[in-house]
mmCIF file of C-alpha atoms in Angstrom:
data_model
loop_
_atom_site.group_PDB
_atom_site.id
_atom_site.type_symbol
_atom_site.label_atom_id
_atom_site.label_comp_id
_atom_site.label_asym_id
_atom_site.label_seq_id
_atom_site.Cartn_x
_atom_site.Cartn_y
_atom_site.Cartn_z
ATOM 1 C CA MET A 1 36.883 44.776 -158.524
ATOM 2 C CA PRO A 2 35.786 41.477 -156.961
ATOM 3 C CA THR A 3 37.926 39.645 -154.438
ATOM 4 C CA PHE A 4 38.125 35.861 -154.783
ATOM 5 C CA MET A 5 38.775 34.087 -151.500
ATOM 6 C CA ASN A 6 38.701 30.766 -149.720
ATOM 7 C CA ASP A 7 37.733 30.152 -146.123
ATOM 8 C CA PRO A 8 40.961 29.218 -144.301
ATOM 9 C CA THR A 9 39.062 26.830 -141.999
ATOM 10 C CA MET A 10 37.900 24.665 -144.897
ATOM 11 C CA PRO A 11 39.801 22.565 -147.415
ATOM 12 C CA THR A 12 40.639 24.291 -150.690
ATOM 13 C CA PRO A 13 37.775 23.690 -153.129
ATOM 14 C CA SER A 14 38.153 20.559 -155.236
ATOM 15 C CA PHE A 15 36.577 22.439 -158.151
ATOM 16 C CA PRO A 16 37.878 25.437 -160.126
ATOM 17 C CA GLY A 17 36.195 28.059 -157.965
ATOM 18 C CA SER A 18 36.322 30.032 -154.745
ATOM 19 C CA HIS A 19 34.410 29.631 -151.510
ATOM 20 C CA MET A 20 33.480 33.326 -151.664
ATOM 21 C CA VAL A 21 33.540 36.189 -154.111
ATOM 22 C CA VAL A 22 33.160 39.628 -152.576
ATOM 23 C CA ASP A 23 32.532 42.906 -154.370
ATOM 24 C CA ASP A 24 31.547 46.353 -153.136
ATOM 25 C CA HIS A 25 27.899 45.371 -152.742
ATOM 26 C CA TYR A 26 27.564 41.606 -152.263
ATOM 27 C CA VAL A 27 29.093 38.446 -150.828
ATOM 28 C CA PHE A 28 28.541 35.377 -153.007
ATOM 29 C CA ILE A 29 29.159 32.035 -151.304
ATOM 30 C CA SER A 30 29.519 28.880 -153.397
ATOM 31 C CA GLY A 31 27.314 25.904 -152.679
ATOM 32 C CA LEU A 32 28.243 24.459 -149.302
ATOM 33 C CA THR A 33 27.641 20.903 -148.063
ATOM 34 C CA VAL A 34 28.650 19.067 -144.896
ATOM 35 C CA ALA A 35 31.234 17.221 -147.019
ATOM 36 C CA ASP A 36 32.986 20.612 -147.378
ATOM 37 C CA LEU A 37 33.234 20.950 -143.579
ATOM 38 C CA SER A 38 35.822 19.164 -141.486
ATOM 39 C CA ASN A 39 33.224 18.437 -138.776
ATOM 40 C CA GLY A 40 30.362 17.507 -141.090
ATOM 41 C CA HIS A 41 30.942 13.886 -141.998
ATOM 42 C CA ALA A 42 29.233 12.477 -138.898
ATOM 43 C CA ALA A 43 26.051 14.429 -139.742
ATOM 44 C CA ARG A 44 25.745 13.035 -143.258
ATOM 45 C CA GLY A 45 22.290 11.604 -143.901
ATOM 46 C CA ASP A 46 20.472 13.705 -141.269
ATOM 47 C CA VAL A 47 19.070 16.656 -143.232
ATOM 48 C CA LYS A 48 18.290 18.637 -140.077
ATOM 49 C CA GLU A 49 21.825 18.341 -138.694
ATOM 50 C CA GLU A 50 23.357 18.948 -142.130
ATOM 51 C CA THR A 51 21.254 22.111 -142.491
ATOM 52 C CA ARG A 52 22.283 23.277 -139.021
ATOM 53 C CA LEU A 53 26.019 22.778 -139.715
ATOM 54 C CA VAL A 54 25.898 24.422 -143.142
ATOM 55 C CA MET A 55 23.958 27.425 -141.816
ATOM 56 C CA ARG A 56 26.510 27.853 -138.999
ATOM 57 C CA ALA A 57 29.346 27.752 -141.533
ATOM 58 C CA LEU A 58 27.572 30.297 -143.751
ATOM 59 C CA SER A 59 27.062 32.550 -140.741
ATOM 60 C CA ARG A 60 30.762 32.341 -139.861
ATOM 61 C CA MET A 61 31.782 33.071 -143.455
ATOM 62 C CA LEU A 62 29.525 36.137 -143.600
ATOM 63 C CA GLU A 63 30.881 37.344 -140.259
ATOM 64 C CA MET A 64 34.397 37.203 -141.779
ATOM 65 C CA GLU A 65 33.143 39.943 -144.128
ATOM 66 C CA GLY A 66 31.405 41.982 -141.430
ATOM 67 C CA GLY A 67 27.941 40.607 -142.152
ATOM 68 C CA SER A 68 25.438 38.092 -140.847
ATOM 69 C CA LEU A 69 22.698 35.751 -142.010
ATOM 70 C CA ALA A 70 20.311 38.739 -141.807
ATOM 71 C CA ASP A 71 22.138 40.199 -144.840
ATOM 72 C CA ILE A 72 21.262 37.260 -147.108
ATOM 73 C CA VAL A 73 19.002 38.291 -149.981
ATOM 74 C CA ARG A 74 19.012 35.094 -152.098
ATOM 75 C CA VAL A 75 19.388 31.382 -151.310
ATOM 76 C CA ASP A 76 19.565 28.329 -153.562
ATOM 77 C CA ILE A 77 19.019 25.003 -151.821
ATOM 78 C CA HIS A 78 19.494 21.576 -153.353
ATOM 79 C CA LEU A 79 18.131 18.527 -151.520
ATOM 80 C CA THR A 80 18.731 14.927 -152.495
ATOM 81 C CA ASP A 81 15.133 14.224 -151.478
ATOM 82 C CA LEU A 82 12.596 17.020 -151.857
ATOM 83 C CA HIS A 83 10.323 15.129 -149.459
ATOM 84 C CA ALA A 84 12.746 16.278 -146.708
ATOM 85 C CA ILE A 85 11.909 19.951 -147.312
ATOM 86 C CA GLN A 86 9.807 20.276 -144.136
ATOM 87 C CA ASP A 87 12.618 18.864 -141.977
ATOM 88 C CA MET A 88 15.101 21.206 -143.643
ATOM 89 C CA ASP A 89 12.733 24.189 -143.320
ATOM 90 C CA SER A 90 12.256 23.565 -139.590
ATOM 91 C CA VAL A 91 15.987 24.222 -139.040
ATOM 92 C CA TYR A 92 16.472 26.778 -141.840
ATOM 93 C CA ALA A 93 13.722 29.062 -140.493
ATOM 94 C CA GLU A 94 15.429 29.255 -137.069
ATOM 95 C CA HIS A 95 18.269 31.263 -138.640
ATOM 96 C CA PHE A 96 16.126 34.181 -139.809
ATOM 97 C CA GLU A 97 13.783 36.682 -138.236
ATOM 98 C CA PRO A 98 10.183 35.584 -138.911
ATOM 99 C CA GLY A 99 8.819 37.352 -141.978
ATOM 100 C CA ARG A 100 12.311 38.376 -143.177
ATOM 101 C CA TYR A 101 13.298 35.348 -145.225
ATOM 102 C CA PRO A 102 15.536 35.662 -148.298
ATOM 103 C CA ALA A 103 14.265 34.949 -151.791
ATOM 104 C CA ARG A 104 14.787 31.217 -152.310
ATOM 105 C CA THR A 105 14.814 28.367 -154.780
ATOM 106 C CA CYS A 106 14.748 24.763 -153.591
ATOM 107 C CA THR A 107 15.309 21.887 -155.988
ATOM 108 C CA GLU A 108 15.916 18.164 -155.849
ATOM 109 C CA SER A 109 19.386 17.097 -156.935
ATOM 110 C CA PRO A 110 19.937 13.360 -156.500
ATOM 111 C CA ASN A 111 23.741 13.550 -156.267
ATOM 112 C CA LEU A 112 25.418 16.149 -154.067
ATOM 113 C CA TYR A 113 29.096 16.441 -153.202
ATOM 114 C CA GLY A 114 30.401 13.836 -150.780
ATOM 115 C CA GLY A 115 27.072 12.101 -150.307
ATOM 116 C CA SER A 116 25.555 15.136 -148.580
ATOM 117 C CA SER A 117 21.773 15.556 -148.323
ATOM 118 C CA ILE A 118 21.732 19.344 -148.776
ATOM 119 C CA GLU A 119 23.744 22.054 -150.515
ATOM 120 C CA ILE A 120 23.153 25.754 -149.845
ATOM 121 C CA THR A 121 24.376 28.718 -151.923
ATOM 122 C CA VAL A 122 23.857 32.321 -150.783
ATOM 123 C CA MET A 123 24.092 35.893 -151.955
ATOM 124 C CA ALA A 124 24.263 38.499 -149.197
ATOM 125 C CA LYS A 125 24.231 42.293 -149.258
ATOM 126 C CA ARG A 126 27.417 43.811 -147.881
ATOM 127 C CA GLN A 127 27.201 46.469 -145.223
ATOM 128 C CA LEU A 128 28.655 49.751 -146.369
ATOM 129 C CA GLN A 129 31.469 50.960 -144.133
ATOM 130 C CA SER A 130 29.248 53.823 -142.901
ATOM 131 C CA GLU A 131 26.524 51.307 -141.889
ATOM 132 C CA GLN A 132 28.780 49.168 -139.690
#
């Protein structure tokens, strides 16, 4: 049975959804932008800094469930300007072991929550209790 949960360090979602849904095998994290983070507003407009802050928040959320960014198997990224993909990738790639990148989709979405430049959604494999 899935568990529906919100990250206590972030505001309750303004949409009918949860920050995370966890089942026996996966952690699903809803799209996250700097506008969702209490410390993210100053970074708005700088895709590198927005990427860095969102990836840190995703890492923290996965750690709450006993995982890490290395457990991510699928990522969806939305950028307000697809021409910024190289800037985003330069920061994104730092968070993974070279050659062990999750499956990914990256699209251009002109309007993201709170005027953010990037939104990232992830699906991560949960560690079985015997693997931890």
